Amino acid sequence: CQLRKLTDGLGSGRYAEGDAPRGIRPAMLKACLGRGHPEFASMRQQDAEEFLQHLVTVLRRESHPEGDPTRVFGYVLEHRLQCTACRRVRYTEEAVDVGVGLPVPVRGTDGSYEDVSLRESFDALVAPDTIQYTCPSCARSVTATKQTRFATLPDVLVVQAQRFQLVNWVPQKMPVRFQVPLTESLDMSTYLGHGQRDDEEALPDEGHVAVHRSRLRRGQCPEVDLADRGRGDLVELDDRRRDHVPR
């Protein structure tokens, strides 16, 4: 009910008329949404992104699945991981309810910073990153590249400019101007993922690569027949095979 009243007020333009527009103070809507929430039920200053996520959660819970108005915000991210040693890859997908945090590069010092465009932030979001990774195929620590792209795009993409940096280990908001084009479009197809290609080999499942070597006694491991093994022999076990490794 409160959301309908707010929508009507915003769409009608009644509260923006005259020399001194009254505006809209959705106090009752906030009270309804914050009821029972430890943070939004208070009168403390709130984070706009967290409130939007809470609003989407409440609307999704109260709406019929076929008439869920929050579906316009949902999309899927594609995460690509590649080992630089064996060149194998892993693709995973992450469903997002609403919003994407865009990194804002900080260039400049002493309070004088260069402007950052929306396109630069999207480029930074999908740029590959280098990490240390224990590759299940190589069975050792290697360097890997991580990259995030969009698997699907929403009808409405909510963007948050992340202008925070650690200064003396304290997060501080940097006064960087974030330029959003109002008269030109942005081609989002360049930020779409493609999934695993035919010429790419997938990394094995990390849950099936642990190797255990132990000197077993009879009865310790019923899956292994020790009848034809010498006392003290090493037995190599993993999730895929059982091998006899002579001492």
PDB file of C-alpha atoms in Angstrom:
ATOM      1  CA  CYS A   1       0.000   0.000   0.000  1.00  0.00           C
ATOM      2  CA  GLN A   2       2.752   2.453   0.957  1.00  0.00           C
ATOM      3  CA  LEU A   3       4.735   1.593  -2.168  1.00  0.00           C
ATOM      4  CA  ARG A   4       1.664   2.274  -4.340  1.00  0.00           C
ATOM      5  CA  LYS A   5       1.189   5.667  -2.694  1.00  0.00           C
ATOM      6  CA  LEU A   6       4.849   6.550  -3.277  1.00  0.00           C
ATOM      7  CA  THR A   7       4.654   5.458  -6.917  1.00  0.00           C
ATOM      8  CA  ASP A   8       1.530   7.531  -7.470  1.00  0.00           C
ATOM      9  CA  GLY A   9       3.102  10.581  -5.880  1.00  0.00           C
ATOM     10  CA  LEU A  10       6.284  10.337  -7.934  1.00  0.00           C
ATOM     11  CA  GLY A  11       4.443   9.683 -11.193  1.00  0.00           C
ATOM     12  CA  SER A  12       1.773  12.340 -10.800  1.00  0.00           C
ATOM     13  CA  GLY A  13       4.083  15.308 -10.367  1.00  0.00           C
ATOM     14  CA  ARG A  14       1.737  16.873  -7.793  1.00  0.00           C
ATOM     15  CA  TYR A  15       4.507  17.269  -5.235  1.00  0.00           C
ATOM     16  CA  ALA A  16       6.840  19.068  -7.652  1.00  0.00           C
ATOM     17  CA  GLU A  17       4.465  21.871  -8.577  1.00  0.00           C
ATOM     18  CA  GLY A  18       4.510  25.487  -7.464  1.00  0.00           C
ATOM     19  CA  ASP A  19       7.204  27.897  -6.396  1.00  0.00           C
ATOM     20  CA  ALA A  20       7.995  25.857  -3.286  1.00  0.00           C
ATOM     21  CA  PRO A  21       7.589  22.151  -4.144  1.00  0.00           C
ATOM     22  CA  ARG A  22       6.662  20.057  -1.137  1.00  0.00           C
ATOM     23  CA  GLY A  23       8.521  16.950  -2.234  1.00  0.00           C
ATOM     24  CA  ILE A  24       7.854  13.510  -0.789  1.00  0.00           C
ATOM     25  CA  ARG A  25       8.985  12.171   2.574  1.00  0.00           C
ATOM     26  CA  PRO A  26       8.305   8.420   2.490  1.00  0.00           C
ATOM     27  CA  ALA A  27       8.472   8.046   6.275  1.00  0.00           C
ATOM     28  CA  MET A  28       5.659   5.504   6.471  1.00  0.00           C
ATOM     29  CA  LEU A  29       7.213   3.394   3.705  1.00  0.00           C
ATOM     30  CA  LYS A  30      10.541   3.343   5.531  1.00  0.00           C
ATOM     31  CA  ALA A  31       8.790   2.404   8.761  1.00  0.00           C
ATOM     32  CA  CYS A  32       7.051  -0.532   7.053  1.00  0.00           C
ATOM     33  CA  LEU A  33      10.224  -1.765   5.388  1.00  0.00           C
ATOM     34  CA  GLY A  34      12.368  -1.313   8.489  1.00  0.00           C
ATOM     35  CA  ARG A  35      10.023  -3.092  10.871  1.00  0.00           C
ATOM     36  CA  GLY A  36      11.960  -5.882  12.571  1.00  0.00           C
ATOM     37  CA  HIS A  37      15.269  -4.983  10.891  1.00  0.00           C
ATOM     38  CA  PRO A  38      18.067  -4.126  13.376  1.00  0.00           C
ATOM     39  CA  GLU A  39      19.484  -1.367  11.178  1.00  0.00           C
ATOM     40  CA  PHE A  40      16.685   0.053   9.057  1.00  0.00           C
ATOM     41  CA  ALA A  41      14.250   0.240  11.978  1.00  0.00           C
ATOM     42  CA  SER A  42      16.492   2.877  13.545  1.00  0.00           C
ATOM     43  CA  MET A  43      16.884   6.551  12.662  1.00  0.00           C
ATOM     44  CA  ARG A  44      20.623   6.255  12.054  1.00  0.00           C
ATOM     45  CA  GLN A  45      22.138   7.159   8.706  1.00  0.00           C
ATOM     46  CA  GLN A  46      21.712   4.272   6.274  1.00  0.00           C
ATOM     47  CA  ASP A  47      23.638   2.960   3.293  1.00  0.00           C
ATOM     48  CA  ALA A  48      21.574   3.451   0.121  1.00  0.00           C
ATOM     49  CA  GLU A  49      22.823   0.269  -1.583  1.00  0.00           C
ATOM     50  CA  GLU A  50      22.069  -1.893   1.451  1.00  0.00           C
ATOM     51  CA  PHE A  51      18.591  -0.364   1.716  1.00  0.00           C
ATOM     52  CA  LEU A  52      17.903  -1.098  -1.953  1.00  0.00           C
ATOM     53  CA  GLN A  53      18.973  -4.721  -1.483  1.00  0.00           C
ATOM     54  CA  HIS A  54      16.702  -4.969   1.561  1.00  0.00           C
ATOM     55  CA  LEU A  55      13.828  -3.437  -0.418  1.00  0.00           C
ATOM     56  CA  VAL A  56      14.292  -5.983  -3.211  1.00  0.00           C
ATOM     57  CA  THR A  57      14.402  -8.822  -0.666  1.00  0.00           C
ATOM     58  CA  VAL A  58      11.147  -7.674   0.961  1.00  0.00           C
ATOM     59  CA  LEU A  59       9.360  -7.175  -2.363  1.00  0.00           C
ATOM     60  CA  ARG A  60      10.501 -10.584  -3.584  1.00  0.00           C
ATOM     61  CA  ARG A  61       9.264 -12.235  -0.412  1.00  0.00           C
ATOM     62  CA  GLU A  62       5.871 -10.529  -0.538  1.00  0.00           C
ATOM     63  CA  SER A  63       5.272 -10.803  -4.306  1.00  0.00           C
ATOM     64  CA  HIS A  64       3.807 -13.626  -6.356  1.00  0.00           C
ATOM     65  CA  PRO A  65       6.580 -15.318  -8.423  1.00  0.00           C
ATOM     66  CA  GLU A  66       4.833 -14.510 -11.695  1.00  0.00           C
ATOM     67  CA  GLY A  67       4.326 -10.869 -10.746  1.00  0.00           C
ATOM     68  CA  ASP A  68       7.652 -10.187  -9.029  1.00  0.00           C
ATOM     69  CA  PRO A  69       8.580  -6.579  -9.912  1.00  0.00           C
ATOM     70  CA  THR A  70      12.210  -7.086  -8.864  1.00  0.00           C
ATOM     71  CA  ARG A  71      12.987  -9.441 -11.761  1.00  0.00           C
ATOM     72  CA  VAL A  72      13.975  -6.430 -13.893  1.00  0.00           C
ATOM     73  CA  PHE A  73      17.069  -5.988 -11.675  1.00  0.00           C
ATOM     74  CA  GLY A  74      18.319  -9.604 -11.676  1.00  0.00           C
ATOM     75  CA  TYR A  75      21.185 -10.881 -13.794  1.00  0.00           C
ATOM     76  CA  VAL A  76      23.989 -13.475 -13.804  1.00  0.00           C
ATOM     77  CA  LEU A  77      27.757 -12.938 -13.626  1.00  0.00           C
ATOM     78  CA  GLU A  78      30.270 -15.266 -15.279  1.00  0.00           C
ATOM     79  CA  HIS A  79      33.551 -15.927 -13.440  1.00  0.00           C
ATOM     80  CA  ARG A  80      36.459 -17.365 -15.430  1.00  0.00           C
ATOM     81  CA  LEU A  81      39.558 -18.870 -13.790  1.00  0.00           C
ATOM     82  CA  GLN A  82      42.563 -20.053 -15.807  1.00  0.00           C
ATOM     83  CA  CYS A  83      45.758 -21.705 -14.604  1.00  0.00           C
ATOM     84  CA  THR A  84      48.752 -20.128 -16.335  1.00  0.00           C
ATOM     85  CA  ALA A  85      50.723 -23.393 -16.118  1.00  0.00           C
ATOM     86  CA  CYS A  86      48.384 -26.018 -17.600  1.00  0.00           C
ATOM     87  CA  ARG A  87      46.074 -23.428 -19.274  1.00  0.00           C
ATOM     88  CA  ARG A  88      42.961 -25.243 -18.075  1.00  0.00           C
ATOM     89  CA  VAL A  89      39.920 -23.179 -17.138  1.00  0.00           C
ATOM     90  CA  ARG A  90      36.932 -23.159 -14.823  1.00  0.00           C
ATOM     91  CA  TYR A  91      33.715 -21.221 -15.417  1.00  0.00           C
ATOM     92  CA  THR A  92      31.219 -20.499 -12.646  1.00  0.00           C
ATOM     93  CA  GLU A  93      28.075 -18.390 -12.576  1.00  0.00           C
ATOM     94  CA  GLU A  94      26.713 -16.150  -9.824  1.00  0.00           C
ATOM     95  CA  ALA A  95      23.118 -14.946  -9.679  1.00  0.00           C
ATOM     96  CA  VAL A  96      22.772 -11.323  -8.546  1.00  0.00           C
ATOM     97  CA  ASP A  97      19.477  -9.865  -7.310  1.00  0.00           C
ATOM     98  CA  VAL A  98      20.248  -6.194  -7.851  1.00  0.00           C
ATOM     99  CA  GLY A  99      23.132  -3.816  -8.488  1.00  0.00           C
ATOM    100  CA  VAL A 100      26.765  -4.005  -9.500  1.00  0.00           C
ATOM    101  CA  GLY A 101      29.667  -2.322  -7.735  1.00  0.00           C
ATOM    102  CA  LEU A 102      31.955  -0.621 -10.224  1.00  0.00           C
ATOM    103  CA  PRO A 103      35.579   0.087  -9.286  1.00  0.00           C
ATOM    104  CA  VAL A 104      36.562   3.738  -9.718  1.00  0.00           C
ATOM    105  CA  PRO A 105      40.277   4.133 -10.512  1.00  0.00           C
ATOM    106  CA  VAL A 106      41.871   6.916  -8.465  1.00  0.00           C
ATOM    107  CA  ARG A 107      44.380   8.971 -10.407  1.00  0.00           C
ATOM    108  CA  GLY A 108      45.963  12.006  -8.810  1.00  0.00           C
ATOM    109  CA  THR A 109      47.081  13.218  -5.375  1.00  0.00           C
ATOM    110  CA  ASP A 110      46.608  16.056  -2.901  1.00  0.00           C
ATOM    111  CA  GLY A 111      42.896  16.422  -3.553  1.00  0.00           C
ATOM    112  CA  SER A 112      43.270  16.841  -7.311  1.00  0.00           C
ATOM    113  CA  TYR A 113      41.883  13.756  -9.034  1.00  0.00           C
ATOM    114  CA  GLU A 114      41.087  12.954 -12.640  1.00  0.00           C
ATOM    115  CA  ASP A 115      37.497  12.343 -13.659  1.00  0.00           C
ATOM    116  CA  VAL A 116      36.495   8.716 -14.300  1.00  0.00           C
ATOM    117  CA  SER A 117      33.927   7.744 -16.910  1.00  0.00           C
ATOM    118  CA  LEU A 118      31.305   5.006 -16.664  1.00  0.00           C
ATOM    119  CA  ARG A 119      33.020   3.140 -19.496  1.00  0.00           C
ATOM    120  CA  GLU A 120      36.371   3.149 -17.651  1.00  0.00           C
ATOM    121  CA  SER A 121      34.739   1.611 -14.601  1.00  0.00           C
ATOM    122  CA  PHE A 122      33.095  -1.165 -16.633  1.00  0.00           C
ATOM    123  CA  ASP A 123      36.474  -1.823 -18.304  1.00  0.00           C
ATOM    124  CA  ALA A 124      38.065  -2.110 -14.855  1.00  0.00           C
ATOM    125  CA  LEU A 125      35.311  -4.482 -13.702  1.00  0.00           C
ATOM    126  CA  VAL A 126      35.963  -7.024 -16.485  1.00  0.00           C
ATOM    127  CA  ALA A 127      39.762  -6.635 -16.568  1.00  0.00           C
ATOM    128  CA  PRO A 128      41.635  -9.882 -15.728  1.00  0.00           C
ATOM    129  CA  ASP A 129      43.338 -10.128 -12.348  1.00  0.00           C
ATOM    130  CA  THR A 130      46.303 -12.284 -11.288  1.00  0.00           C
ATOM    131  CA  ILE A 131      46.130 -14.425  -8.146  1.00  0.00           C
ATOM    132  CA  GLN A 132      48.007 -17.248  -6.430  1.00  0.00           C
ATOM    133  CA  TYR A 133      46.099 -20.501  -6.859  1.00  0.00           C
ATOM    134  CA  THR A 134      46.512 -24.160  -5.935  1.00  0.00           C
ATOM    135  CA  CYS A 135      45.727 -25.836  -9.231  1.00  0.00           C
ATOM    136  CA  PRO A 136      44.026 -29.250  -8.879  1.00  0.00           C
ATOM    137  CA  SER A 137      45.426 -30.294 -12.257  1.00  0.00           C
ATOM    138  CA  CYS A 138      49.036 -29.257 -11.573  1.00  0.00           C
ATOM    139  CA  ALA A 139      48.746 -30.228  -7.864  1.00  0.00           C
ATOM    140  CA  ARG A 140      50.845 -27.225  -6.825  1.00  0.00           C
ATOM    141  CA  SER A 141      50.624 -23.519  -6.200  1.00  0.00           C
ATOM    142  CA  VAL A 142      50.630 -21.541  -9.449  1.00  0.00           C
ATOM    143  CA  THR A 143      49.662 -18.176 -10.848  1.00  0.00           C
ATOM    144  CA  ALA A 144      46.142 -17.947 -12.243  1.00  0.00           C
ATOM    145  CA  THR A 145      44.037 -15.274 -13.900  1.00  0.00           C
ATOM    146  CA  LYS A 146      40.510 -14.369 -12.800  1.00  0.00           C
ATOM    147  CA  GLN A 147      38.023 -12.470 -14.916  1.00  0.00           C
ATOM    148  CA  THR A 148      34.400 -11.479 -14.383  1.00  0.00           C
ATOM    149  CA  ARG A 149      31.915 -10.771 -17.161  1.00  0.00           C
ATOM    150  CA  PHE A 150      28.149 -10.660 -17.548  1.00  0.00           C
ATOM    151  CA  ALA A 151      26.471 -13.942 -18.464  1.00  0.00           C
ATOM    152  CA  THR A 152      23.135 -12.134 -18.766  1.00  0.00           C
ATOM    153  CA  LEU A 153      22.084  -8.493 -18.571  1.00  0.00           C
ATOM    154  CA  PRO A 154      19.107  -7.110 -16.616  1.00  0.00           C
ATOM    155  CA  ASP A 155      16.417  -4.829 -17.936  1.00  0.00           C
ATOM    156  CA  VAL A 156      17.517  -2.253 -15.351  1.00  0.00           C
ATOM    157  CA  LEU A 157      21.135  -2.258 -14.147  1.00  0.00           C
ATOM    158  CA  VAL A 158      21.715  -0.416 -10.864  1.00  0.00           C
ATOM    159  CA  VAL A 159      25.297   0.878 -10.610  1.00  0.00           C
ATOM    160  CA  GLN A 160      27.219   1.785  -7.471  1.00  0.00           C
ATOM    161  CA  ALA A 161      30.455   3.740  -7.922  1.00  0.00           C
ATOM    162  CA  GLN A 162      32.953   2.331  -5.417  1.00  0.00           C
ATOM    163  CA  ARG A 163      35.149   5.319  -4.632  1.00  0.00           C
ATOM    164  CA  PHE A 164      36.700   4.002  -1.438  1.00  0.00           C
ATOM    165  CA  GLN A 165      40.397   3.461  -0.771  1.00  0.00           C
ATOM    166  CA  LEU A 166      42.315   2.287   2.274  1.00  0.00           C
ATOM    167  CA  VAL A 167      44.183   5.213   3.810  1.00  0.00           C
ATOM    168  CA  ASN A 168      46.270   4.060   6.790  1.00  0.00           C
ATOM    169  CA  TRP A 169      44.098   0.910   6.781  1.00  0.00           C
ATOM    170  CA  VAL A 170      40.933   2.993   7.122  1.00  0.00           C
ATOM    171  CA  PRO A 171      38.417   3.030   4.201  1.00  0.00           C
ATOM    172  CA  GLN A 172      37.891   6.572   2.967  1.00  0.00           C
ATOM    173  CA  LYS A 173      35.687   7.895   0.184  1.00  0.00           C
ATOM    174  CA  MET A 174      37.770   9.635  -2.475  1.00  0.00           C
ATOM    175  CA  PRO A 175      36.421  12.845  -4.102  1.00  0.00           C
ATOM    176  CA  VAL A 176      36.603  11.491  -7.652  1.00  0.00           C
ATOM    177  CA  ARG A 177      34.034  12.800 -10.136  1.00  0.00           C
ATOM    178  CA  PHE A 178      32.158   9.922 -11.763  1.00  0.00           C
ATOM    179  CA  GLN A 179      30.913  10.823 -15.224  1.00  0.00           C
ATOM    180  CA  VAL A 180      27.715   9.142 -16.439  1.00  0.00           C
ATOM    181  CA  PRO A 181      26.763   9.923 -20.062  1.00  0.00           C
ATOM    182  CA  LEU A 182      23.189  11.138 -20.361  1.00  0.00           C
ATOM    183  CA  THR A 183      23.074  11.718 -24.107  1.00  0.00           C
ATOM    184  CA  GLU A 184      24.969   8.686 -25.414  1.00  0.00           C
ATOM    185  CA  SER A 185      24.493   4.942 -25.052  1.00  0.00           C
ATOM    186  CA  LEU A 186      26.963   2.342 -23.798  1.00  0.00           C
ATOM    187  CA  ASP A 187      27.336  -0.908 -25.749  1.00  0.00           C
ATOM    188  CA  MET A 188      27.184  -3.592 -23.041  1.00  0.00           C
ATOM    189  CA  SER A 189      27.784  -6.459 -25.478  1.00  0.00           C
ATOM    190  CA  THR A 190      31.543  -5.931 -25.059  1.00  0.00           C
ATOM    191  CA  TYR A 191      31.205  -6.975 -21.401  1.00  0.00           C
ATOM    192  CA  LEU A 192      29.328 -10.226 -22.036  1.00  0.00           C
ATOM    193  CA  GLY A 193      30.966 -13.587 -21.374  1.00  0.00           C
ATOM    194  CA  HIS A 194      31.075 -16.443 -23.872  1.00  0.00           C
ATOM    195  CA  GLY A 195      31.251 -19.527 -21.659  1.00  0.00           C
ATOM    196  CA  GLN A 196      33.727 -22.342 -22.139  1.00  0.00           C
ATOM    197  CA  ARG A 197      34.964 -22.573 -25.719  1.00  0.00           C
ATOM    198  CA  ASP A 198      35.502 -25.817 -27.622  1.00  0.00           C
ATOM    199  CA  ASP A 199      39.290 -25.358 -27.584  1.00  0.00           C
ATOM    200  CA  GLU A 200      39.415 -24.921 -23.776  1.00  0.00           C
ATOM    201  CA  GLU A 201      39.971 -27.804 -21.340  1.00  0.00           C
ATOM    202  CA  ALA A 202      38.191 -27.664 -17.999  1.00  0.00           C
ATOM    203  CA  LEU A 203      39.972 -27.901 -14.666  1.00  0.00           C
ATOM    204  CA  PRO A 204      39.078 -31.020 -12.644  1.00  0.00           C
ATOM    205  CA  ASP A 205      36.703 -30.710  -9.730  1.00  0.00           C
ATOM    206  CA  GLU A 206      38.658 -29.529  -6.706  1.00  0.00           C
ATOM    207  CA  GLY A 207      36.712 -31.914  -4.500  1.00  0.00           C
ATOM    208  CA  HIS A 208      38.216 -35.005  -6.194  1.00  0.00           C
ATOM    209  CA  VAL A 209      41.954 -34.454  -6.205  1.00  0.00           C
ATOM    210  CA  ALA A 210      43.092 -35.130  -2.642  1.00  0.00           C
ATOM    211  CA  VAL A 211      45.725 -37.879  -2.521  1.00  0.00           C
ATOM    212  CA  HIS A 212      46.398 -39.785   0.696  1.00  0.00           C
ATOM    213  CA  ARG A 213      49.406 -42.035   1.216  1.00  0.00           C
ATOM    214  CA  SER A 214      49.548 -44.199   4.263  1.00  0.00           C
ATOM    215  CA  ARG A 215      50.855 -47.516   5.608  1.00  0.00           C
ATOM    216  CA  LEU A 216      47.670 -49.442   6.244  1.00  0.00           C
ATOM    217  CA  ARG A 217      47.024 -52.460   8.435  1.00  0.00           C
ATOM    218  CA  ARG A 218      44.361 -55.053   7.668  1.00  0.00           C
ATOM    219  CA  GLY A 219      40.874 -53.768   8.432  1.00  0.00           C
ATOM    220  CA  GLN A 220      41.838 -50.107   8.397  1.00  0.00           C
ATOM    221  CA  CYS A 221      40.460 -49.526   4.888  1.00  0.00           C
ATOM    222  CA  PRO A 222      38.026 -52.215   3.673  1.00  0.00           C
ATOM    223  CA  GLU A 223      38.124 -50.880   0.096  1.00  0.00           C
ATOM    224  CA  VAL A 224      41.787 -51.933  -0.225  1.00  0.00           C
ATOM    225  CA  ASP A 225      42.803 -55.590  -0.392  1.00  0.00           C
ATOM    226  CA  LEU A 226      46.125 -55.960   1.432  1.00  0.00           C
ATOM    227  CA  ALA A 227      46.393 -59.717   0.898  1.00  0.00           C
ATOM    228  CA  ASP A 228      48.997 -59.387  -1.862  1.00  0.00           C
ATOM    229  CA  ARG A 229      50.905 -56.459  -0.350  1.00  0.00           C
ATOM    230  CA  GLY A 230      53.954 -56.564   1.796  1.00  0.00           C
ATOM    231  CA  ARG A 231      53.886 -55.271   5.326  1.00  0.00           C
ATOM    232  CA  GLY A 232      54.586 -51.524   5.434  1.00  0.00           C
ATOM    233  CA  ASP A 233      53.812 -50.940   1.741  1.00  0.00           C
ATOM    234  CA  LEU A 234      52.512 -47.488   0.865  1.00  0.00           C
ATOM    235  CA  VAL A 235      49.019 -47.293  -0.595  1.00  0.00           C
ATOM    236  CA  GLU A 236      48.019 -44.225  -2.592  1.00  0.00           C
ATOM    237  CA  LEU A 237      44.328 -43.366  -2.413  1.00  0.00           C
ATOM    238  CA  ASP A 238      42.279 -40.637  -4.061  1.00  0.00           C
ATOM    239  CA  ASP A 239      38.662 -40.273  -5.159  1.00  0.00           C
ATOM    240  CA  ARG A 240      39.300 -41.619  -8.641  1.00  0.00           C
ATOM    241  CA  ARG A 241      41.671 -44.580  -8.288  1.00  0.00           C
ATOM    242  CA  ARG A 242      43.621 -46.861  -5.919  1.00  0.00           C
ATOM    243  CA  ASP A 243      47.247 -47.545  -6.765  1.00  0.00           C
ATOM    244  CA  HIS A 244      49.856 -49.702  -5.096  1.00  0.00           C
ATOM    245  CA  VAL A 245      53.074 -47.788  -4.627  1.00  0.00           C
ATOM    246  CA  PRO A 246      56.022 -50.013  -3.621  1.00  0.00           C
ATOM    247  CA  ARG A 247      58.091 -48.817  -0.696  1.00  0.00           C
TER     248      ARG A 247
END
